């Protein structure tokens, strides 16, 4: 399955690395990524895909101290 | 105030008056300030040892352990211990020196990207880039290490920040993460499942001890009289005298514990994460059981197994609200019978016989103080400790669970002895593991800590040898350690008293001498290398299909 995630991060060193590392380690591939400054934070739009339920990733992302908010925008079936 | 002084002030404010570490270039300002500080520093002989000592301190007290290292090799030497603390949820604050800010990013001498290295093995990591952030960041590090599911936090501090002026900071309670709270509804649902079940088993994990919820757990078990089992990290949580306590479950769990869990129709999992060493083949783990999962970490719920009811929150609040309103007397009777049938049997220590490690450890357990702290390394001896020794509290059994790190035992014992100077501390070591942090004998000597070391020497990397024997057609590859050094002579070189035994008839006297000796002591126990740990659940096998003895 493919998932679109919207994340708001605090602008800390390694914040982006943490998100990407968590996705990789929990078995998700990053398909698309866009990041921009928003206020004092960073807004990240990320499309990931993986065989596991998305809560395996999102519950781990929620543990990151740099994460201010996380929304799952939509769920698409995997395209080839 | 200099940055270095500010670090020490923060440590004192956080109650961290005893720390472990090893100096070097980028952390020299902090070591200089230590000379004028009330913080007591224990010099270990390797940064890995220092961090394991901090882990031992933390696990023996449920307080935050602190260790300090320099940049570069000092920091990289810490990594194994950080991973150990992460996987066993141990609260640590680890301070590393970094090269000065102006040199960062230039491949300076002893510069490594420790922040980057630490990301996946720490609960959180920070790098101080502004002097004004130093104390707030340290305070936050302590808060993060403690709150919710504990874990290690790294704070990397450039040398120029340690040397320079740091503005006065009045400590304010920092905003900590809001912890989940189980709803009344969920608790009612859990209680309903408990009442409806016919064959419930309580599965106790390390979370109980870390939440300081041992009294609440024991009260719950006393009220409900439900059969219960424990993970490696949960040992000591339940009262081992309880007639329905079955001991450890999992790969080297006791047969009764595994069989009870496999037959259960409801598992109440408390502060545990269904580790693969516990579940065996996951699809066949407790196949008929519904699951109530109680934990502080939402990421553990549904991770390995769907939970019918999940209760997130502080065990101290949840456990008193749980109840079981129906009697399970038939099931309890069955469990007591199973426990009787599958109970451990021990040998008398008779002259002329080889030493049986499980029997020796059981005797050691009986002879040592009820609140003795037992630390161990990793391998067969670790499993024997878990199977055959009894612990009055989870802070009395320090074993590297999630990472399974050889070399854990001796430095962890040093940390535990620093935390509890008046308690008996025993390190049960494998001959292979002991050599991995053998340099810490120097630490014992320096501080004359009365740690008692028992080396169970089978002249093998025993656990690996056991797998080679059972699952690799007896092809013994690189597991022979018959060229071990004479451990007593090694102890003597560090001024540590010792004895060596090989005959079962010597066990009783040797254990008494060990425990009564006023200072550090090393007992070298020679074992037959053929002994194995039973039961064992072979890889990819359901727990009820364990092998209970050699085939
Ligand atoms: C640092 C580290 N390296 C390798 C291993 C793999 N390993 C697990 S148990 C074991 C053998 C341990 O031997 P020893 O300490 O003598 O204990 P025994 O099993 O003989 O009781 C090894 C090599 C490990 N757990 N940790």
XYZ file of C-alpha atoms and ligand atoms in Angstrom:
657
model
C 0.000 0.000 0.000
C 0.997 3.607 -0.572
C 0.376 6.334 1.950
C 0.662 10.107 1.850
C 1.913 11.593 5.071
C 1.970 15.246 6.092
C 4.430 15.979 8.862
C 5.255 19.123 10.756
C 8.714 19.034 12.321
C 10.590 21.396 14.526
C 13.604 22.760 12.706
C 16.232 20.742 14.563
C 19.436 19.197 13.257
C 18.771 15.634 12.128
C 14.967 16.008 12.172
C 14.713 14.996 8.510
C 17.232 12.181 8.940
C 15.191 10.772 11.798
C 12.040 10.640 9.710
C 13.779 9.006 6.755
C 15.632 6.545 8.969
C 12.459 5.545 10.772
C 10.684 4.913 7.476
C 13.536 2.795 6.127
C 14.033 0.785 9.303
C 10.338 0.015 9.653
C 10.226 -1.339 6.105
C 8.751 1.557 4.108
C 10.130 3.034 0.912
C 9.993 6.759 0.390
C 8.382 7.378 -3.004
C 8.076 11.158 -2.935
C 9.352 13.835 -0.662
C 8.858 17.547 -0.422
C 10.044 19.774 2.367
C 9.705 23.470 3.021
C 10.097 25.929 5.826
C 6.810 26.787 7.500
C 6.996 29.371 10.246
C 9.675 28.211 12.615
C 9.176 24.582 11.602
C 9.518 22.307 8.626
C 6.637 20.942 6.627
C 7.188 17.586 5.036
C 4.989 15.853 2.505
C 6.063 12.302 2.052
C 4.674 9.388 0.097
C 5.707 5.995 1.408
C 4.862 2.452 0.470
C 5.285 -0.817 2.243
C 3.634 -4.144 2.913
C 2.976 -3.489 6.597
C 0.063 -1.564 8.073
C 0.911 2.134 8.254
C 0.517 2.259 12.024
C 3.814 0.333 12.244
C 5.425 3.498 10.875
C 3.212 6.218 12.295
C 3.390 5.006 15.903
C 7.178 5.153 15.618
C 7.141 8.589 13.967
C 4.974 9.835 16.809
C 7.819 8.984 19.171
C 10.206 11.425 17.465
C 10.712 14.448 19.666
C 11.040 16.660 16.583
C 7.570 15.772 15.344
C 4.903 18.416 15.948
C 2.074 16.812 13.958
C 1.386 13.963 11.597
C -1.537 13.352 9.259
C -2.178 10.516 6.877
C -3.682 12.233 3.864
C -4.852 9.322 1.775
C -4.260 5.703 1.066
C -3.738 4.403 -2.434
C -3.364 0.840 -3.544
C 0.173 0.154 -4.719
C 0.826 1.045 -8.323
C 3.458 -0.898 -10.183
C 29.898 30.066 34.867
C 31.721 28.069 32.179
C 29.888 25.497 30.114
C 31.759 22.728 31.927
C 30.650 24.084 35.314
C 27.118 24.450 34.011
C 27.044 20.773 32.971
C 28.038 19.702 36.472
C 25.522 22.075 38.062
C 22.815 20.540 35.920
C 23.892 17.029 36.885
C 23.614 17.883 40.563
C 20.227 19.534 40.021
C 19.062 16.351 38.348
C 20.241 14.209 41.237
C 23.064 12.661 39.225
C 25.813 12.817 41.835
C 27.614 9.685 40.608
C 28.741 9.354 36.999
C 30.944 7.024 34.950
C 33.304 7.935 32.176
C 36.654 8.239 30.479
C 38.470 11.476 29.616
C 39.990 12.745 26.379
C 40.735 15.899 24.411
C 37.291 17.207 23.570
C 35.894 16.625 27.047
C 38.898 17.948 28.994
C 37.187 21.132 30.202
C 34.499 19.031 31.859
C 37.074 16.761 33.501
C 38.921 19.844 34.721
C 35.744 21.224 36.314
C 35.038 17.838 37.901
C 37.979 18.404 40.227
C 36.047 21.203 41.963
C 32.614 19.598 41.812
C 30.613 17.480 44.247
C 29.888 15.028 41.403
C 31.732 11.741 41.997
C 33.229 10.319 38.830
C 34.089 6.645 38.434
C 36.815 6.007 35.910
C 36.121 2.818 33.994
C 38.696 1.335 31.653
C 36.764 1.518 28.409
C 33.870 3.751 27.373
C 31.732 0.673 26.748
C 32.418 -0.359 30.341
C 31.567 3.127 31.609
C 28.241 3.123 29.793
C 27.416 -0.413 30.969
C 28.220 0.750 34.493
C 25.777 3.634 33.998
C 23.222 1.069 32.784
C 23.878 -1.086 35.856
C 23.413 1.980 38.063
C 20.181 2.903 36.303
C 18.751 -0.602 36.335
C 19.578 -1.176 39.989
C 17.845 2.061 41.027
C 15.332 3.019 38.303
C 17.172 6.360 38.233
C 18.896 7.965 35.255
C 22.446 6.698 34.735
C 25.038 9.135 33.425
C 28.204 8.539 31.482
C 30.746 10.814 29.868
C 33.157 10.287 27.000
C 35.320 12.249 24.653
C 34.693 12.789 20.946
C 35.690 10.377 18.183
C 36.847 7.022 19.553
C 35.396 7.745 22.996
C 32.006 8.328 21.446
C 32.161 5.360 19.076
C 33.174 3.095 21.958
C 29.866 3.980 23.604
C 27.655 2.875 20.767
C 27.134 -0.758 21.797
C 26.025 0.310 25.246
C 23.653 2.916 23.833
C 22.025 0.243 21.700
C 21.818 -1.999 24.756
C 20.072 0.755 26.717
C 17.719 1.489 23.833
C 16.603 -2.106 23.424
C 16.171 -2.622 27.175
C 14.571 0.819 27.738
C 17.158 2.004 30.243
C 17.175 5.713 31.202
C 20.640 7.119 30.443
C 22.060 10.535 29.753
C 25.264 10.245 27.788
C 27.487 13.292 27.420
C 30.071 13.354 24.670
C 32.630 16.026 24.013
C 32.787 17.305 20.447
C 35.467 19.266 18.624
C 35.041 23.050 18.814
C 32.229 24.479 16.707
C 34.671 26.217 14.354
C 36.271 22.864 13.508
C 33.065 20.879 13.095
C 32.517 19.441 9.658
C 36.200 19.607 8.710
C 37.171 16.014 9.604
C 39.053 17.453 12.539
C 41.143 15.246 14.804
C 38.803 12.880 16.680
C 35.746 14.322 15.023
C 32.973 11.881 14.212
C 29.364 12.615 13.513
C 28.197 11.126 16.789
C 24.804 12.761 16.455
C 24.308 10.886 13.192
C 25.673 7.649 14.634
C 23.392 7.851 17.637
C 20.078 8.451 15.881
C 18.877 4.884 15.584
C 20.175 3.687 18.961
C 19.009 6.506 21.206
C 15.603 7.600 22.334
C 16.741 11.103 21.431
C 20.012 12.907 20.726
C 20.975 16.547 20.771
C 23.934 18.688 19.865
C 24.448 21.898 21.779
C 25.297 24.684 19.335
C 24.468 27.723 21.499
C 25.808 28.262 25.014
C 22.361 29.367 26.182
C 20.919 25.997 25.129
C 23.322 23.934 27.209
C 21.461 23.674 30.494
C 17.950 23.605 29.027
C 19.068 20.772 26.733
C 20.598 18.797 29.582
C 17.446 19.190 31.651
C 15.385 18.079 28.705
C 17.686 15.092 28.201
C 16.978 13.912 31.741
C 13.243 14.426 31.310
C 13.197 12.481 28.042
C 15.353 9.661 29.407
C 12.880 9.161 32.288
C 9.461 9.828 30.842
C 7.134 7.225 29.359
C 9.168 4.320 28.072
C 12.666 5.208 29.311
C 15.727 5.194 27.078
C 19.167 6.644 26.395
C 19.609 10.294 25.416
C 22.861 11.599 23.988
C 24.015 15.198 24.403
C 26.994 16.169 22.259
C 28.794 19.272 23.523
C 31.505 21.071 21.540
C 34.655 21.852 23.464
C 34.401 25.629 23.023
C 30.964 25.583 24.652
C 32.410 23.739 27.632
C 35.187 26.343 27.882
C 33.118 29.454 27.217
C 30.720 31.461 29.308
C 27.211 30.118 29.723
C 24.362 32.369 30.879
C 22.708 31.641 34.228
C 19.727 29.331 33.799
C 17.108 28.757 36.432
C 15.819 25.217 36.097
C 12.184 25.068 35.115
C 10.257 21.857 34.842
C 10.397 21.102 31.122
C 7.384 20.241 29.069
C 7.370 16.522 28.930
C 5.401 14.442 26.520
C 1.828 13.848 27.580
C 1.472 10.209 28.463
C -1.450 8.136 27.311
C -4.149 7.206 29.802
C -6.297 4.114 29.537
C -10.003 4.908 29.342
C -12.528 3.623 31.813
C -14.222 1.878 28.918
C -11.123 -0.027 27.888
C -10.501 -1.120 31.443
C -14.059 -2.420 31.703
C -13.598 -4.312 28.464
C -10.389 -5.867 29.771
C -12.104 -6.875 32.987
C -14.911 -8.436 30.983
C -12.425 -10.520 28.965
C -10.742 -11.586 32.185
C -14.052 -12.643 33.697
C -15.109 -14.550 30.568
C -11.824 -16.387 30.063
C -11.364 -19.989 31.126
C -7.586 -20.279 30.919
C -6.012 -16.864 31.473
C -2.277 -16.328 31.932
C -0.545 -13.104 32.948
C 2.613 -12.414 30.931
C 4.861 -10.017 32.846
C 7.523 -7.900 31.149
C 10.256 -5.472 32.099
C 7.816 -2.577 31.988
C 6.457 -3.499 35.412
C 9.771 -2.831 37.128
C 10.515 0.260 35.056
C 7.132 1.724 35.969
C 7.868 0.988 39.647
C 4.648 -0.992 39.634
C 5.880 -4.149 41.371
C 3.615 -3.651 44.435
C 0.597 -3.016 42.178
C 1.392 -6.146 40.154
C 1.794 -8.323 43.233
C -1.428 -6.963 44.666
C -3.239 -7.719 41.397
C -1.884 -11.289 41.348
C -2.804 -11.737 44.981
C -6.366 -10.496 44.390
C -6.964 -12.486 41.218
C -4.847 -15.612 41.778
C -4.134 -15.877 38.053
C -1.277 -18.041 36.735
C 1.660 -15.899 35.633
C 4.888 -16.099 33.664
C 7.704 -13.627 33.131
C 10.064 -12.461 30.430
C 13.804 -12.255 31.084
C 13.457 -8.572 31.982
C 10.352 -9.147 34.046
C 12.054 -11.589 36.433
C 11.743 -10.418 40.012
C 8.445 -8.616 39.417
C 6.262 -11.453 40.669
C 6.770 -13.075 44.046
C 8.623 -16.308 43.250
C 6.927 -18.048 46.161
C 3.499 -17.663 44.577
C 2.083 -21.128 43.785
C 0.878 -19.977 40.351
C 4.155 -18.354 39.317
C 5.681 -20.453 36.542
C 8.925 -18.595 35.832
C 10.347 -17.449 32.527
C 8.731 -18.187 29.171
C 10.290 -18.223 25.713
C 13.181 -19.866 23.922
C 14.798 -21.042 27.156
C 11.687 -20.661 29.245
C 10.632 -23.281 31.705
C 8.441 -25.986 30.247
C 5.485 -25.238 32.530
C 5.538 -21.546 31.600
C 5.562 -22.211 27.868
C 2.923 -24.938 28.045
C 0.584 -22.803 30.137
C 0.890 -19.891 27.713
C 0.360 -22.137 24.689
C -2.840 -23.533 26.217
C -4.200 -20.216 27.431
C -7.356 -18.629 26.058
C -6.421 -15.156 27.300
C -3.044 -13.491 27.728
C -2.810 -10.401 29.855
C 0.477 -8.899 28.648
C 1.852 -6.292 31.034
C 4.796 -4.095 30.060
C 6.164 -6.462 27.437
C 6.612 -6.401 23.683
C 6.234 -9.983 22.428
C 9.907 -10.251 21.554
C 10.744 -13.073 19.129
C 12.834 -14.818 21.796
C 9.659 -14.947 23.861
C 7.061 -15.949 21.277
C 8.958 -18.526 19.241
C 7.104 -19.068 15.953
C 4.727 -16.130 16.107
C 1.848 -17.699 14.138
C 1.708 -20.532 16.634
C 2.223 -18.514 19.778
C -0.676 -18.990 22.206
C -2.917 -19.748 19.238
C -6.215 -19.713 21.105
C -5.511 -16.714 23.267
C -7.219 -13.375 23.112
C -4.851 -10.570 24.018
C -5.078 -7.749 26.513
C -1.949 -5.655 26.034
C -1.004 -3.145 28.713
C 1.950 -0.854 27.984
C 3.141 2.735 28.011
C 4.361 2.669 24.401
C 1.608 2.834 21.754
C 4.059 1.539 19.137
C 4.150 -1.865 20.825
C 0.395 -2.423 20.541
C -0.482 -4.544 17.479
C 3.209 -4.543 16.433
C 3.709 -8.297 16.658
C 0.228 -9.507 17.486
C -3.229 -7.997 17.323
C -4.553 -7.010 20.730
C -8.253 -7.470 21.469
C -8.007 -4.797 24.129
C -5.132 -2.411 24.649
C -4.577 -0.369 27.763
C -2.081 2.425 27.312
C -0.771 4.242 30.321
C 0.921 4.110 33.661
C 0.854 0.610 35.157
C 0.644 2.096 38.644
C -2.810 3.391 37.712
C -4.000 0.606 35.449
C -3.163 -2.434 37.569
C -5.319 -1.430 40.571
C -8.295 -1.031 38.204
C -7.985 -4.533 36.768
C -9.929 -7.373 38.318
C -11.094 -10.871 37.580
C -14.549 -11.553 38.947
C -14.845 -15.239 38.107
C -12.990 -18.128 39.661
C -10.570 -20.171 37.572
C -10.063 -22.944 40.066
C -10.011 -25.814 37.553
C -7.378 -24.025 35.468
C -5.360 -23.107 38.548
C -5.359 -26.725 39.672
C -4.144 -27.768 36.220
C -1.379 -25.155 36.398
C -0.240 -26.259 39.830
C -0.037 -29.824 38.585
C 1.943 -28.747 35.518
C 4.320 -26.809 37.738
C 4.760 -29.871 39.930
C 5.448 -32.152 36.950
C 7.862 -29.829 35.197
C 9.623 -28.356 38.211
C 13.403 -27.916 38.206
C 15.429 -30.684 39.835
C 18.816 -29.993 41.394
C 21.796 -32.191 42.156
C 23.534 -32.430 45.505
C 27.087 -31.174 45.344
C 28.873 -34.459 45.890
C 32.635 -34.960 45.886
C 34.016 -36.662 42.796
C 31.286 -35.349 40.475
C 31.415 -32.648 37.829
C 29.871 -29.322 38.711
C 26.303 -28.862 37.488
C 25.929 -25.149 36.720
C 22.154 -24.936 37.330
C 22.562 -26.576 40.758
C 25.469 -24.295 41.631
C 23.484 -21.202 40.665
C 20.493 -22.366 42.665
C 22.726 -22.792 45.687
C 24.291 -19.370 45.089
C 20.788 -17.924 44.983
C 19.850 -19.615 48.265
C 23.036 -18.511 50.019
C 23.084 -14.898 48.854
C 21.080 -12.099 50.444
C 17.448 -11.790 49.428
C 18.142 -8.345 47.998
C 21.441 -9.306 46.328
C 21.871 -7.866 42.837
C 22.844 -10.442 40.237
C 24.328 -9.263 36.943
C 25.251 -11.574 34.132
C 26.775 -11.781 30.709
C 25.235 -13.410 27.665
C 25.060 -17.050 26.732
C 24.205 -20.327 28.399
C 25.117 -19.074 31.865
C 22.739 -16.126 31.394
C 19.868 -18.504 30.726
C 20.838 -20.669 33.703
C 20.811 -17.568 35.901
C 17.330 -16.699 34.638
C 16.041 -20.238 35.068
C 17.565 -21.163 38.394
C 18.147 -18.053 40.486
C 15.397 -16.207 42.318
C 15.057 -12.444 42.442
C 13.155 -10.370 44.928
C 12.726 -7.435 42.524
C 13.530 -6.652 38.875
C 16.235 -4.231 40.051
C 17.993 -7.321 41.488
C 18.512 -9.054 38.126
C 20.510 -7.151 35.507
C 20.807 -9.011 32.239
C 21.252 -7.706 28.719
C 17.970 -8.759 27.142
C 17.166 -7.059 23.847
C 20.701 -6.636 22.535
C 22.148 -9.680 24.310
C 25.530 -8.026 24.717
C 28.462 -10.143 25.868
C 30.627 -8.273 28.339
C 27.656 -6.691 30.106
C 27.994 -8.415 33.460
C 31.131 -7.038 35.103
C 30.682 -3.347 34.254
C 26.946 -3.533 35.068
C 27.872 -5.002 38.450
C 30.263 -2.105 39.030
C 27.463 0.370 38.327
C 25.076 -1.535 40.585
C 27.628 -1.565 43.396
C 28.111 2.199 43.055
C 24.340 2.603 43.311
C 23.991 0.206 46.229
C 27.324 0.182 48.082
C 25.956 -1.881 50.969
C 24.248 -4.585 48.923
C 25.681 -7.873 47.774
C 26.451 -7.635 44.050
C 27.310 -10.775 42.110
C 28.420 -10.941 38.471
C 27.866 -14.339 36.860
C 30.067 -14.331 33.775
C 30.762 -16.635 30.860
C 34.406 -17.250 30.073
C 33.895 -15.758 26.621
C 31.895 -12.759 27.788
C 34.195 -12.011 30.719
C 37.092 -11.395 28.365
C 35.066 -8.768 26.498
C 35.253 -6.259 29.351
C 38.008 -7.851 31.422
C 39.713 -4.459 31.710
C 37.068 -3.474 34.258
C 38.941 -5.561 36.832
C 41.053 -2.404 36.983
C 37.981 -0.415 38.033
C 37.163 -2.947 40.750
C 40.673 -2.723 42.022
C 40.791 1.053 41.997
C 37.601 1.493 44.024
C 37.917 -1.769 45.981
C 34.299 -2.560 45.242
C 33.218 -5.824 46.848
C 31.716 -7.233 43.623
C 31.715 -11.040 43.576
C 32.550 -12.553 40.198
C 31.623 -16.115 39.315
C 33.072 -17.237 35.986
C 31.235 -20.253 34.624
C 34.024 -21.539 32.422
C 33.043 -24.176 29.898
C 36.025 -23.282 27.713
C 33.610 -22.574 24.923
C 31.420 -19.888 23.475
C 28.834 -22.160 24.959
C 25.586 -20.873 23.534
C 26.976 -20.749 20.007
C 28.513 -24.175 20.511
C 25.087 -25.453 21.613
C 23.526 -24.217 18.367
C 26.366 -25.719 16.337
C 25.765 -29.013 18.077
C 21.976 -28.985 17.708
C 21.387 -27.137 14.447
C 24.672 -27.201 12.484
C 25.520 -30.906 12.533
C 28.109 -30.539 15.286
C 30.305 -28.427 13.069
C 32.161 -26.442 15.717
C 33.435 -23.311 14.104
C 35.497 -20.916 16.230
C 33.807 -21.659 19.535
C 36.667 -23.425 21.325
C 38.165 -21.295 24.099
C 40.286 -23.981 25.717
C 43.214 -21.567 25.613
C 41.531 -19.236 28.113
C 43.976 -17.528 30.461
C 44.173 -18.787 34.045
C 41.492 -16.522 35.491
C 42.792 -16.730 39.059
C 46.166 -15.434 37.959
C 44.424 -12.666 36.080
C 42.553 -11.717 39.263
C 45.801 -11.850 41.232
C 47.390 -9.403 38.808
C 44.664 -6.936 39.809
C 45.068 -7.730 43.508
C 41.720 -9.524 43.589
C 41.325 -12.640 45.725
C 40.197 -15.760 43.905
C 39.653 -19.501 43.944
C 39.216 -22.153 41.299
C 36.979 -25.216 41.556
C 36.239 -28.150 39.278
C 34.682 -30.710 41.655
C 31.073 -30.584 42.865
C 32.285 -31.341 46.379
C 33.958 -27.916 46.486
C 30.873 -25.890 45.588
C 29.397 -25.261 49.007
C 32.602 -24.038 50.614
C 33.608 -22.007 47.587
C 30.276 -20.172 47.474
C 30.393 -19.426 51.186
C 33.939 -18.064 50.930
C 32.959 -15.969 47.914
C 29.974 -14.384 49.644
C 31.735 -13.818 52.941
C 34.859 -12.242 51.487
C 34.896 -8.548 52.388
C 36.346 -7.212 49.119
C 36.151 -8.116 45.435
C 36.494 -11.835 44.749
C 36.646 -14.044 41.684
C 35.492 -17.657 41.696
C 36.571 -19.591 38.629
C 34.235 -22.556 38.109
C 35.353 -25.200 35.643
C 32.479 -26.883 33.823
C 32.195 -29.682 31.357
C 31.856 -28.067 27.941
C 29.205 -30.575 26.901
C 26.497 -29.176 29.149
C 23.630 -27.430 27.362
C 20.671 -25.271 28.315
C 17.318 -27.029 28.457
C 14.602 -26.548 27.442
C 15.260 -24.942 24.075
C 12.706 -23.930 21.493
C 14.440 -24.507 18.142
C 14.279 -21.651 15.631
C 10.953 -21.340 13.776
C 9.230 -23.665 16.168
C 6.236 -23.180 18.421
C 7.033 -22.873 22.107
C 5.144 -26.051 23.066
C 7.439 -28.007 20.739
C 10.471 -27.170 22.868
C 13.141 -29.797 23.403
C 13.364 -30.528 27.086
C 16.564 -32.541 26.935
C 19.235 -33.855 24.585
C 17.841 -35.973 21.741
C 29.166 -8.769 21.740
C 28.616 -10.081 21.320
N 29.246 -10.804 20.358
C 28.760 -12.004 19.976
C 27.622 -12.518 20.537
C 27.071 -13.864 20.091
N 27.061 -14.812 21.222
C 25.949 -15.059 21.959
S 26.221 -16.097 23.206
C 27.837 -16.302 22.776
C 28.738 -17.205 23.564
C 28.981 -16.670 24.927
O 30.002 -17.429 25.523
P 30.305 -17.322 27.056
O 30.357 -15.915 27.481
O 31.488 -18.143 27.375
O 28.999 -17.926 27.726
P 28.407 -19.409 27.648
O 27.413 -19.419 26.543
O 29.544 -20.344 27.410
O 27.781 -19.590 28.975
C 28.145 -15.541 21.642
C 29.447 -15.508 20.970
C 26.974 -11.710 21.508
N 25.831 -12.076 22.080
N 27.501 -10.523 21.896
